Short mmCIF file of N, CA and C in Angstrom, two decimals:
data_model
loop_
_atom_site.label_atom_id
_atom_site.label_comp_id
_atom_site.label_asym_id
_atom_site.label_seq_id
_atom_site.Cartn_x
_atom_site.Cartn_y
_atom_site.Cartn_z
N LEU J 1 4.72 -11.39 8.23
CA LEU J 1 5.49 -9.57 7.80
C LEU J 1 4.91 -8.85 8.42
N THR J 2 5.13 -9.41 10.32
CA THR J 2 4.69 -8.01 11.47
C THR J 2 6.37 -8.34 11.56
N LYS J 3 7.73 -9.55 12.05
CA LYS J 3 8.66 -9.21 12.06
C LYS J 3 9.93 -8.38 10.91
N GLN J 4 9.56 -8.18 9.22
CA GLN J 4 9.32 -7.56 8.45
C GLN J 4 9.14 -6.16 9.14
N ALA J 5 7.74 -5.71 9.11
CA ALA J 5 8.08 -4.28 9.12
C ALA J 5 8.04 -3.82 11.08
N GLU J 6 8.53 -4.66 11.59
CA GLU J 6 9.23 -3.83 12.75
C GLU J 6 10.53 -3.37 12.66
N SER J 7 10.66 -4.61 11.81
CA SER J 7 12.46 -4.23 11.78
C SER J 7 13.31 -3.69 10.79
N ILE J 8 11.85 -3.07 9.93
CA ILE J 8 12.62 -2.11 9.08
C ILE J 8 11.57 -1.44 9.05
N PHE J 9 11.03 -1.08 9.73
CA PHE J 9 10.48 0.75 10.18
C PHE J 9 10.62 0.39 11.14
N GLY J 10 10.29 0.03 12.37
CA GLY J 10 10.94 0.34 13.67
C GLY J 10 9.34 0.58 14.35
N PHE J 11 8.44 0.52 13.96
CA PHE J 11 7.11 0.81 14.46
C PHE J 11 6.57 -0.29 15.32
N GLU J 12 5.69 -0.29 15.61
CA GLU J 12 4.15 -1.30 16.57
C GLU J 12 3.72 -2.03 15.35
N VAL J 13 3.45 -3.30 15.05
CA VAL J 13 2.80 -3.80 13.88
C VAL J 13 1.45 -4.31 15.04
N VAL J 14 0.47 -4.22 14.85
CA VAL J 14 -1.13 -5.22 15.90
C VAL J 14 -1.70 -5.55 15.25
N ASN J 15 -2.28 -6.07 15.48
CA ASN J 15 -3.30 -7.79 14.77
C ASN J 15 -4.83 -7.09 14.93
N ASN J 16 -5.65 -6.76 13.54
CA ASN J 16 -7.21 -5.53 13.79
C ASN J 16 -7.64 -7.56 14.89
N TRP J 17 -7.57 -9.12 14.34
CA TRP J 17 -7.96 -9.61 14.66
C TRP J 17 -8.28 -9.51 16.42
N ASP J 18 -7.20 -8.80 17.50
CA ASP J 18 -7.71 -8.35 18.71
C ASP J 18 -8.88 -7.00 19.45
N TRP J 19 -9.46 -6.22 18.25
CA TRP J 19 -10.22 -5.72 18.09
C TRP J 19 -11.37 -6.41 17.49
N SER J 20 -11.46 -6.43 16.53
CA SER J 20 -12.65 -7.49 16.56
C SER J 20 -13.07 -8.48 16.47
N LYS J 21 -12.33 -9.56 17.54
CA LYS J 21 -13.28 -10.58 17.54
C LYS J 21 -13.85 -10.88 18.18
N ASP J 22 -14.76 -9.84 19.70
CA ASP J 22 -15.53 -10.06 20.33
C ASP J 22 -17.45 -9.50 19.03
N ILE J 23 -17.08 -8.97 18.12
CA ILE J 23 -18.16 -8.05 17.95
C ILE J 23 -18.63 -9.24 16.79
N ASN J 24 -19.58 -9.49 17.49
CA ASN J 24 -20.50 -9.89 17.09
C ASN J 24 -21.76 -9.08 15.69
N PHE J 25 -22.36 -9.59 15.09
CA PHE J 25 -22.80 -8.93 13.48
C PHE J 25 -23.61 -7.39 13.78
N ILE J 26 -24.67 -8.80 15.68
CA ILE J 26 -25.50 -7.37 15.65
C ILE J 26 -24.67 -5.78 16.12
N ASP J 27 -23.92 -6.08 16.55
CA ASP J 27 -22.97 -4.55 17.84
C ASP J 27 -22.47 -4.37 16.17
N PHE J 28 -21.74 -5.36 15.08
CA PHE J 28 -21.90 -4.15 14.19
C PHE J 28 -22.18 -2.87 12.75
N LEU J 29 -23.71 -4.29 13.19
CA LEU J 29 -24.20 -3.07 12.07
C LEU J 29 -24.90 -1.60 12.99
N ARG J 30 -25.55 -2.09 14.69
CA ARG J 30 -25.42 -1.32 15.07
C ARG J 30 -24.67 -0.09 15.52
N ASP J 31 -23.08 -0.72 15.87
CA ASP J 31 -22.41 -0.02 16.92
C ASP J 31 -21.39 0.28 15.71
N TYR J 32 -21.54 0.78 14.01
CA TYR J 32 -20.41 0.41 13.00
C TYR J 32 -20.93 1.47 11.64
N GLY J 33 -22.37 0.46 11.31
CA GLY J 33 -22.76 0.43 9.82
C GLY J 33 -23.60 1.95 10.95
N LYS J 34 -24.50 1.40 11.60
CA LYS J 34 -25.38 3.27 11.08
C LYS J 34 -24.94 4.51 10.78
N PHE J 35 -23.06 4.69 10.58
CA PHE J 35 -22.57 5.85 9.96
C PHE J 35 -22.23 5.76 8.98
N PHE J 36 -22.52 4.42 7.91
CA PHE J 36 -21.72 5.08 6.68
C PHE J 36 -22.84 4.57 5.90
N ASN J 37 -23.05 5.98 5.07
CA ASN J 37 -24.80 5.89 3.81
C ASN J 37 -24.01 4.69 2.84
N ILE J 38 -25.15 4.11 2.22
CA ILE J 38 -25.48 3.83 1.02
C ILE J 38 -24.40 4.41 0.11
N ASN J 39 -26.22 4.92 -0.40
CA ASN J 39 -25.35 6.33 -1.30
C ASN J 39 -23.87 6.63 -1.74
N TYR J 40 -23.14 7.03 -0.13
CA TYR J 40 -21.90 7.08 0.15
C TYR J 40 -20.87 6.67 0.51
N MET J 41 -20.96 4.88 -0.73
CA MET J 41 -20.56 3.94 -0.40
C MET J 41 -20.90 3.58 -1.56
N LEU J 42 -21.73 4.17 -2.44
CA LEU J 42 -21.45 3.43 -3.40
C LEU J 42 -21.12 4.29 -4.81
N ASP J 43 -20.40 5.77 -4.21
CA ASP J 43 -19.70 6.40 -4.96
C ASP J 43 -18.62 6.64 -4.87
N LYS J 44 -18.25 6.00 -3.66
CA LYS J 44 -16.53 5.46 -3.72
C LYS J 44 -15.87 5.17 -5.18
N ASP J 45 -14.78 5.23 -5.72
CA ASP J 45 -14.63 5.42 -6.42
C ASP J 45 -14.38 3.48 -7.06
N ILE J 46 -13.55 3.42 -5.74
CA ILE J 46 -13.30 1.75 -5.62
C ILE J 46 -14.58 0.31 -5.96
N ILE J 47 -15.42 1.10 -4.74
CA ILE J 47 -16.77 0.62 -5.02
C ILE J 47 -17.36 0.68 -6.39
N ARG J 48 -17.46 1.63 -7.00
CA ARG J 48 -17.88 2.12 -8.56
C ARG J 48 -17.57 1.53 -9.62
N ARG J 49 -16.40 0.73 -9.44
CA ARG J 49 -15.19 0.00 -10.37
C ARG J 49 -16.09 -1.26 -9.97
N ARG J 50 -15.98 -1.73 -9.21
CA ARG J 50 -16.43 -3.06 -9.07
C ARG J 50 -18.10 -3.49 -9.01
N LEU J 51 -18.43 -2.26 -9.47
CA LEU J 51 -20.13 -2.82 -9.39
C LEU J 51 -20.31 -3.50 -10.66
N GLU J 52 -19.73 -3.44 -11.40
CA GLU J 52 -19.93 -3.49 -13.01
C GLU J 52 -19.38 -5.03 -13.06
N SER J 53 -18.39 -5.39 -12.30
CA SER J 53 -17.69 -7.18 -12.76
C SER J 53 -18.49 -7.39 -11.64
N GLY J 54 -19.16 -6.71 -10.56
CA GLY J 54 -19.54 -8.14 -9.48
C GLY J 54 -18.84 -7.87 -8.21
N ILE J 55 -19.46 -7.58 -7.06
CA ILE J 55 -18.94 -7.34 -5.49
C ILE J 55 -19.74 -8.37 -4.82
N THR J 56 -18.69 -8.58 -3.45
CA THR J 56 -19.31 -9.53 -2.78
C THR J 56 -19.45 -8.93 -1.30
N TYR J 57 -19.96 -8.85 -1.10
CA TYR J 57 -21.23 -8.43 0.64
C TYR J 57 -19.15 -7.46 1.57
N THR J 58 -18.96 -8.96 1.54
CA THR J 58 -17.19 -8.91 2.05
C THR J 58 -17.01 -8.26 1.48
N GLU J 59 -16.41 -7.88 0.00
CA GLU J 59 -15.98 -6.91 -0.02
C GLU J 59 -16.57 -5.15 0.19
N PHE J 60 -17.48 -5.45 0.12
CA PHE J 60 -18.97 -4.24 0.24
C PHE J 60 -17.82 -3.39 1.72
N SER J 61 -18.25 -4.31 2.25
CA SER J 61 -17.70 -3.99 3.78
C SER J 61 -16.84 -4.00 4.37
N TYR J 62 -15.84 -3.90 3.94
CA TYR J 62 -13.40 -3.98 4.16
C TYR J 62 -14.30 -2.46 4.17
N MET J 63 -14.49 -1.38 3.77
CA MET J 63 -15.16 0.49 4.22
C MET J 63 -14.75 0.52 5.69
N ILE J 64 -15.47 -0.66 6.24
CA ILE J 64 -16.53 -0.52 7.52
C ILE J 64 -15.17 -0.13 8.63
N LEU J 65 -14.31 -2.16 7.71
CA LEU J 65 -13.47 -2.94 8.99
C LEU J 65 -13.10 -1.69 9.43
N GLN J 66 -12.21 -1.17 7.80
CA GLN J 66 -10.97 -0.57 7.75
C GLN J 66 -11.00 1.58 8.40
N ALA J 67 -12.69 1.29 8.86
CA ALA J 67 -12.87 2.11 9.54
C ALA J 67 -12.99 2.15 11.24
N LEU J 68 -13.09 0.53 11.11
CA LEU J 68 -13.33 0.63 12.37
C LEU J 68 -11.96 0.46 13.16
N ASP J 69 -10.46 0.12 12.50
CA ASP J 69 -9.30 0.04 12.21
C ASP J 69 -8.92 1.46 12.76
N PHE J 70 -9.03 1.90 11.84
CA PHE J 70 -8.65 3.37 11.93
C PHE J 70 -8.75 3.58 13.42
N LYS J 71 -10.65 3.88 13.94
CA LYS J 71 -11.05 4.55 15.14
C LYS J 71 -11.23 3.70 16.11
N TYR J 72 -10.26 2.29 16.27
CA TYR J 72 -9.73 1.74 17.62
C TYR J 72 -8.18 2.77 17.97
N LEU J 73 -7.56 2.58 16.07
CA LEU J 73 -5.81 2.95 16.65
C LEU J 73 -6.08 4.26 17.29
N HIS J 74 -7.02 5.20 16.61
CA HIS J 74 -6.73 6.66 16.63
C HIS J 74 -7.02 6.61 18.27
N GLU J 75 -7.61 5.30 19.00
CA GLU J 75 -7.89 6.31 20.94
C GLU J 75 -7.45 5.24 21.05
N HIS J 76 -7.03 4.24 21.10
CA HIS J 76 -6.61 3.39 21.56
C HIS J 76 -5.30 3.70 21.48
N LYS J 77 -4.29 3.78 20.83
CA LYS J 77 -2.79 4.00 19.81
C LYS J 77 -2.49 5.80 19.63
N GLY J 78 -3.65 6.51 19.36
CA GLY J 78 -3.15 7.12 19.63
C GLY J 78 -3.23 7.83 17.93
N VAL J 79 -3.04 7.03 16.89
CA VAL J 79 -2.68 8.04 15.55
C VAL J 79 -3.87 8.18 14.55
N ASP J 80 -3.75 9.95 14.47
CA ASP J 80 -4.11 10.43 14.03
C ASP J 80 -3.44 10.44 12.09
N LEU J 81 -2.84 9.66 11.49
CA LEU J 81 -2.76 9.87 10.70
C LEU J 81 -3.09 8.60 9.59
N GLN J 82 -3.47 8.23 8.89
CA GLN J 82 -4.00 6.51 7.87
C GLN J 82 -2.87 6.84 6.78
N CYS J 83 -2.51 5.36 6.45
CA CYS J 83 -1.33 6.04 4.52
C CYS J 83 -1.53 4.43 4.20
N ALA J 84 -2.49 5.07 3.05
CA ALA J 84 -1.68 3.61 2.12
C ALA J 84 -1.65 3.98 0.02
N GLY J 85 -2.29 3.21 -0.23
CA GLY J 85 -2.15 3.72 -1.13
C GLY J 85 -3.36 4.03 -1.85
N SER J 86 -3.75 5.27 -3.81
CA SER J 86 -4.72 5.99 -3.73
C SER J 86 -5.94 4.70 -3.74
N ASP J 87 -5.71 3.40 -4.51
CA ASP J 87 -7.04 3.11 -4.19
C ASP J 87 -7.83 3.13 -3.34
N GLN J 88 -6.55 2.96 -2.26
CA GLN J 88 -7.87 3.03 -0.74
C GLN J 88 -8.23 3.96 0.03
N TRP J 89 -8.21 5.45 -0.82
CA TRP J 89 -8.31 7.17 -0.28
C TRP J 89 -10.63 6.97 0.28
N GLY J 90 -11.13 6.22 -0.79
CA GLY J 90 -12.54 6.07 -0.41
C GLY J 90 -12.35 5.39 1.41
N ASN J 91 -11.53 4.11 1.18
CA ASN J 91 -12.11 3.78 2.71
C ASN J 91 -11.65 4.73 3.80
N ILE J 92 -10.62 5.34 4.02
CA ILE J 92 -10.02 5.98 4.46
C ILE J 92 -10.18 7.16 5.30
N THR J 93 -11.44 7.38 4.22
CA THR J 93 -11.87 9.08 4.50
C THR J 93 -13.13 8.55 5.42
N ALA J 94 -14.00 7.94 5.46
CA ALA J 94 -14.94 6.71 5.91
C ALA J 94 -15.45 6.58 7.54
N GLY J 95 -15.90 7.62 7.57
CA GLY J 95 -16.37 6.68 8.58
C GLY J 95 -16.38 7.47 9.77
N ILE J 96 -14.40 7.46 10.13
CA ILE J 96 -14.18 7.68 11.50
C ILE J 96 -14.37 9.30 12.18
N ARG J 97 -15.00 10.06 11.38
CA ARG J 97 -14.67 11.44 12.11
C ARG J 97 -16.26 11.65 12.29
N LYS J 98 -17.11 11.27 12.18
CA LYS J 98 -18.37 10.88 11.79
C LYS J 98 -18.74 10.10 13.61
N SER J 99 -17.88 9.16 13.56
CA SER J 99 -17.93 8.45 15.19
C SER J 99 -17.59 8.77 16.02
N THR J 100 -15.85 10.34 16.31
CA THR J 100 -15.53 10.30 17.32
C THR J 100 -15.67 11.86 17.26
N GLY J 101 -15.47 12.85 15.89
CA GLY J 101 -15.84 14.18 16.05
C GLY J 101 -14.11 14.53 16.03
N ASP J 102 -13.13 13.48 16.14
CA ASP J 102 -11.82 14.20 15.65
C ASP J 102 -11.37 14.15 14.71
N GLU J 103 -10.54 15.00 14.42
CA GLU J 103 -9.41 15.87 13.04
C GLU J 103 -8.75 14.66 13.27
N VAL J 104 -8.64 13.57 12.16
CA VAL J 104 -7.52 13.18 11.85
C VAL J 104 -7.26 12.90 9.62
N TYR J 105 -6.71 12.61 9.86
CA TYR J 105 -5.75 12.72 7.80
C TYR J 105 -5.71 10.71 7.67
N GLY J 106 -5.64 11.56 6.49
CA GLY J 106 -5.92 10.29 5.14
C GLY J 106 -4.49 10.47 4.87
N PHE J 107 -3.09 9.98 4.52
CA PHE J 107 -2.10 10.62 3.47
C PHE J 107 -2.52 9.06 2.15
N THR J 108 -1.97 9.02 0.70
CA THR J 108 -2.21 8.24 -0.08
C THR J 108 -1.17 8.45 -1.35
N MET J 109 -0.27 7.94 -1.51
CA MET J 109 0.49 7.34 -2.30
C MET J 109 -0.30 6.71 -3.57
N PRO J 110 0.62 6.90 -5.14
CA PRO J 110 0.06 6.59 -6.12
C PRO J 110 0.37 4.23 -5.84
N LEU J 111 -0.46 4.10 -6.80
CA LEU J 111 -0.35 2.78 -6.70
C LEU J 111 1.04 2.56 -7.00
N VAL J 112 1.68 1.27 -7.54
CA VAL J 112 2.77 1.13 -7.96
C VAL J 112 2.62 0.15 -9.00
N THR J 113 2.49 0.41 -10.21
CA THR J 113 1.70 -0.70 -10.83
C THR J 113 2.95 -1.22 -11.72
N ASP J 114 2.94 -2.61 -12.59
CA ASP J 114 3.46 -2.22 -14.20
C ASP J 114 3.14 -2.07 -14.78
N SER J 115 3.84 -2.60 -16.27
CA SER J 115 3.15 -0.90 -17.27
C SER J 115 1.42 -1.73 -17.92
N GLN J 116 1.08 -2.80 -17.53
CA GLN J 116 0.07 -2.51 -17.84
C GLN J 116 -1.20 -1.81 -16.56
N GLY J 117 -0.67 -1.61 -15.59
CA GLY J 117 -1.53 -1.29 -15.00
C GLY J 117 -1.76 -2.66 -13.72
N LYS J 118 -1.20 -3.42 -13.85
CA LYS J 118 -1.48 -4.30 -12.87
C LYS J 118 -0.89 -4.40 -11.34
N LYS J 119 -1.30 -3.79 -10.60
CA LYS J 119 -0.53 -3.72 -8.72
C LYS J 119 0.71 -5.00 -8.51
N PHE J 120 0.93 -4.67 -7.89
CA PHE J 120 1.80 -6.28 -6.92
C PHE J 120 1.17 -6.05 -5.36
N GLY J 121 1.23 -7.57 -4.93
CA GLY J 121 0.95 -7.93 -4.27
C GLY J 121 0.02 -9.43 -4.35
N LYS J 122 0.05 -10.06 -2.96
CA LYS J 122 -0.46 -11.27 -3.15
C LYS J 122 -1.88 -11.79 -3.63
N SER J 123 -2.38 -10.66 -4.04
CA SER J 123 -2.98 -11.21 -4.32
C SER J 123 -3.55 -11.51 -5.72
N GLU J 124 -2.40 -10.38 -6.81
CA GLU J 124 -2.05 -10.53 -7.82
C GLU J 124 -1.11 -11.23 -8.27
N GLY J 125 -0.68 -12.37 -6.81
CA GLY J 125 0.79 -13.03 -7.78
C GLY J 125 1.42 -12.66 -8.11
N ASN J 126 2.19 -11.68 -7.74
CA ASN J 126 3.21 -10.99 -7.78
C ASN J 126 3.82 -10.81 -6.96
N ALA J 127 3.90 -10.41 -5.39
CA ALA J 127 4.25 -9.79 -4.66
C ALA J 127 5.96 -10.21 -4.33
N LEU J 128 6.62 -9.30 -3.85
CA LEU J 128 7.86 -9.54 -3.84
C LEU J 128 7.81 -8.98 -1.83
N TRP J 129 8.75 -10.30 -1.18
CA TRP J 129 8.81 -9.60 -0.14
C TRP J 129 10.00 -8.79 0.34
N LEU J 130 10.02 -8.29 1.46
CA LEU J 130 11.44 -8.11 2.06
C LEU J 130 12.18 -8.43 2.46
N ASP J 131 11.60 -9.25 3.12
CA ASP J 131 12.20 -10.61 3.97
C ASP J 131 12.92 -11.07 3.02
N LYS J 132 14.38 -11.44 3.39
CA LYS J 132 15.01 -12.62 2.61
C LYS J 132 15.17 -14.00 2.50
N ASN J 133 14.31 -13.94 3.35
CA ASN J 133 13.88 -15.78 3.47
C ASN J 133 12.44 -15.92 2.70
N LYS J 134 12.13 -15.13 1.64
CA LYS J 134 10.45 -15.61 1.93
C LYS J 134 11.16 -14.99 0.01
N THR J 135 12.00 -13.75 -0.27
CA THR J 135 12.48 -14.08 -1.73
C THR J 135 14.20 -12.96 -1.46
N SER J 136 14.71 -13.60 -1.41
CA SER J 136 16.19 -14.22 -1.12
C SER J 136 16.70 -12.81 -2.20
N SER J 137 18.08 -11.96 -1.77
CA SER J 137 17.88 -10.52 -2.69
C SER J 137 18.21 -10.58 -4.12
N TYR J 138 19.56 -12.14 -4.65
CA TYR J 138 19.35 -12.06 -5.97
C TYR J 138 17.78 -12.47 -6.43
N LYS J 139 16.56 -12.73 -5.65
CA LYS J 139 15.87 -12.66 -6.65
C LYS J 139 15.17 -11.30 -6.71
N LEU J 140 15.51 -11.23 -5.87
CA LEU J 140 14.68 -9.36 -5.46
C LEU J 140 16.05 -8.30 -6.45
N TYR J 141 17.60 -8.55 -6.78
CA TYR J 141 17.88 -8.01 -7.39
C TYR J 141 17.09 -8.41 -9.53
N GLN J 142 17.41 -9.34 -9.63
CA GLN J 142 17.65 -10.06 -10.97
C GLN J 142 15.76 -9.17 -11.63
N PHE J 143 14.77 -9.18 -10.58
CA PHE J 143 13.58 -8.97 -10.81
C PHE J 143 13.38 -7.39 -11.39
N PHE J 144 14.53 -6.37 -10.12
CA PHE J 144 14.51 -5.00 -10.40
C PHE J 144 15.20 -4.64 -11.51
N VAL J 145 16.84 -5.62 -11.86
CA VAL J 145 17.27 -4.87 -12.98
C VAL J 145 16.91 -5.43 -13.93
N ASN J 146 15.53 -6.39 -13.64
CA ASN J 146 14.46 -6.79 -15.56
C ASN J 146 13.38 -5.90 -15.54
N VAL J 147 13.34 -5.25 -14.64
CA VAL J 147 11.89 -4.39 -15.55
C VAL J 147 11.92 -3.91 -16.24
N GLU J 148 10.64 -3.64 -16.70
CA GLU J 148 10.70 -2.89 -18.46
C GLU J 148 11.17 -2.14 -18.21
N ASP J 149 11.32 -0.95 -19.61
CA ASP J 149 12.47 -0.06 -19.60
C ASP J 149 11.74 1.06 -19.34
N SER J 150 10.10 0.93 -19.32
CA SER J 150 8.88 2.45 -19.97
C SER J 150 8.73 2.99 -17.72
N MET J 151 9.71 1.06 -16.91
CA MET J 151 9.08 1.60 -15.53
C MET J 151 10.21 1.92 -15.04
N VAL J 152 11.25 1.67 -15.38
CA VAL J 152 12.41 1.93 -14.51
C VAL J 152 12.72 3.04 -13.89
N ILE J 153 11.75 4.16 -14.36
CA ILE J 153 12.28 5.39 -14.41
C ILE J 153 11.68 5.51 -13.09
N ASP J 154 10.51 4.86 -13.15
CA ASP J 154 8.71 5.86 -12.53
C ASP J 154 9.66 5.06 -11.32
N TYR J 155 10.19 3.76 -11.00
CA TYR J 155 10.37 3.06 -9.74
C TYR J 155 12.20 4.06 -8.95
N LEU J 156 12.65 4.35 -9.78
CA LEU J 156 13.64 4.80 -8.95
C LEU J 156 13.51 5.83 -8.06
N LYS J 157 12.03 6.82 -9.02
CA LYS J 157 11.69 8.19 -8.03
C LYS J 157 10.78 8.05 -7.15
N ILE J 158 10.94 6.08 -7.10
CA ILE J 158 9.22 5.95 -5.89
C ILE J 158 10.36 5.30 -5.07
N TYR J 159 10.95 4.26 -5.19
CA TYR J 159 11.76 3.07 -4.80
C TYR J 159 13.55 3.62 -3.71
N THR J 160 13.73 4.60 -4.61
CA THR J 160 15.50 4.54 -3.84
C THR J 160 14.76 6.35 -3.64
N PHE J 161 16.41 6.66 -2.69
CA PHE J 161 16.68 8.21 -2.33
C PHE J 161 17.27 8.74 -2.88
N LEU J 162 17.88 8.31 -4.39
CA LEU J 162 18.68 8.84 -5.46
C LEU J 162 18.46 9.99 -5.80
N SER J 163 18.91 11.44 -6.02
CA SER J 163 18.16 12.68 -5.85
C SER J 163 17.32 13.50 -7.18
N LYS J 164 16.73 14.04 -7.21
CA LYS J 164 15.83 14.71 -9.12
C LYS J 164 17.29 14.11 -9.75
N GLU J 165 18.49 14.87 -9.23
CA GLU J 165 20.12 15.14 -10.60
C GLU J 165 20.39 14.14 -11.11
N GLU J 166 20.36 13.30 -10.26
CA GLU J 166 21.01 11.49 -9.89
C GLU J 166 19.53 10.76 -11.29
N ILE J 167 18.70 10.46 -10.69
CA ILE J 167 17.47 10.35 -11.57
C ILE J 167 17.61 10.53 -12.99
N GLU J 168 17.59 11.39 -12.59
CA GLU J 168 17.38 12.66 -15.07
C GLU J 168 18.88 11.86 -14.98
N GLU J 169 19.68 12.15 -14.92
CA GLU J 169 21.35 11.65 -15.88
C GLU J 169 21.15 9.84 -15.29
N TYR J 170 20.49 9.15 -14.85
CA TYR J 170 19.50 7.72 -15.63
C TYR J 170 18.71 7.54 -16.11
N GLU J 171 17.53 8.49 -15.83
CA GLU J 171 17.29 8.89 -17.52
C GLU J 171 17.90 9.21 -18.96
N LYS J 172 18.42 10.45 -19.09
CA LYS J 172 18.88 10.73 -20.09
C LYS J 172 20.07 9.11 -20.74
N LYS J 173 20.78 8.49 -19.57
CA LYS J 173 21.23 7.66 -20.21
C LYS J 173 20.90 5.64 -20.38
N ASN J 174 19.73 6.45 -19.76
CA ASN J 174 18.59 4.41 -20.45
C ASN J 174 18.06 5.36 -21.67
N ASN J 175 18.22 6.03 -22.56
CA ASN J 175 16.96 7.29 -22.93
C ASN J 175 18.53 6.96 -24.24
N GLU J 176 20.23 7.44 -23.44
CA GLU J 176 20.75 7.53 -24.82
C GLU J 176 22.08 5.83 -25.01
N HIS J 177 21.68 5.40 -24.23
CA HIS J 177 21.81 3.52 -23.59
C HIS J 177 20.87 2.92 -23.67
N PRO J 178 19.53 2.55 -23.85
CA PRO J 178 19.23 1.42 -22.83
C PRO J 178 20.01 0.23 -22.73
N GLU J 179 20.67 -0.28 -24.01
CA GLU J 179 21.40 -2.19 -24.00
C GLU J 179 22.67 -1.85 -22.68
N LEU J 180 22.68 -1.41 -21.91
CA LEU J 180 23.41 -0.32 -21.03
C LEU J 180 22.88 -1.72 -19.38
N ARG J 181 21.50 -0.98 -19.55
CA ARG J 181 20.84 -1.75 -18.42
C ARG J 181 21.80 -0.56 -17.13
N GLU J 182 22.34 1.21 -16.76
CA GLU J 182 22.05 1.24 -15.82
C GLU J 182 21.40 1.67 -14.63
N ALA J 183 20.65 2.36 -15.03
CA ALA J 183 19.26 2.84 -14.27
C ALA J 183 18.86 1.69 -13.81
N HIS J 184 18.97 0.41 -14.45
CA HIS J 184 18.11 -1.04 -14.06
C HIS J 184 19.34 -1.55 -12.82
N LYS J 185 20.04 -1.23 -12.87
CA LYS J 185 21.03 -1.82 -12.44
C LYS J 185 21.20 -0.86 -10.75
N ALA J 186 21.01 0.48 -11.34
CA ALA J 186 20.98 1.28 -9.94
C ALA J 186 19.91 1.91 -9.23
N LEU J 187 18.89 0.95 -10.11
CA LEU J 187 17.44 0.68 -8.64
C LEU J 187 17.63 -0.93 -8.16
N ALA J 188 18.22 -1.76 -9.16
CA ALA J 188 18.68 -2.89 -7.95
C ALA J 188 19.66 -2.93 -7.57
N ARG J 189 20.36 -2.00 -6.91
CA ARG J 189 21.57 -1.86 -6.34
C ARG J 189 20.85 -0.86 -5.43
N GLU J 190 20.01 -0.03 -5.16
CA GLU J 190 19.88 0.49 -4.17
C GLU J 190 18.50 -0.52 -3.31
N ILE J 191 17.96 -1.15 -3.93
CA ILE J 191 16.93 -1.19 -2.98
C ILE J 191 17.46 -2.79 -1.83
N ILE J 192 18.26 -3.19 -2.79
CA ILE J 192 19.35 -4.01 -2.43
C ILE J 192 20.18 -3.53 -0.99
N THR J 193 20.58 -3.13 -1.33
CA THR J 193 21.82 -2.56 -0.20
C THR J 193 21.15 -1.85 0.92
N PHE J 194 19.57 -1.53 0.57
CA PHE J 194 18.88 -0.82 2.04
C PHE J 194 18.55 -1.40 2.47
N LEU J 195 18.11 -2.70 1.30
CA LEU J 195 17.35 -3.77 2.91
C LEU J 195 17.97 -4.54 2.91
N HIS J 196 19.33 -5.21 2.49
CA HIS J 196 19.87 -6.14 3.00
C HIS J 196 21.93 -5.61 3.41
N GLY J 197 21.33 -4.49 3.01
CA GLY J 197 23.06 -3.76 2.94
C GLY J 197 24.33 -4.57 2.15
N LYS J 198 24.91 -4.17 1.87
CA LYS J 198 26.00 -4.11 0.68
C LYS J 198 26.91 -5.38 0.71
#
């Protein structure tokens, strides 16, 4: 994952183990837990949704750990912006301003899901890897050329650099002649070309 991110995006990748490994539980509660109001945490959508089905203390504490990471990166690497999927908004907005007093920012984007609302990732068992040694160019192409018709235009908007006009043209073609799968082929071609070249 580190090699993938560094080669594709060109930024430094760090491991939170490096700054969290020496924090014991008492220090964690005293130095970080004190900034988190339980009512505030319970009010976060990601926590509230899990309360009915059950949530572990580990999952509940993740918000504090994510805030700890942001705090460390802000203080040691000059990071002022945290980006994540929209399901992480509650975690992004938790804790750091209270502990530093600094102005920091959060940026979220909609989660990419399938037509049933299921997100993609390791935890769901449907991860696609950007590294061609983990997911071959052929397999990645096949995945995108076979996505559901109802999702292809959304994916063109999210995953490609095609213009609004180009995407609208593919949407028109997809509506008129879905059997040609032109939007699907464009999606697969754009992604593979961007990641691995022609």
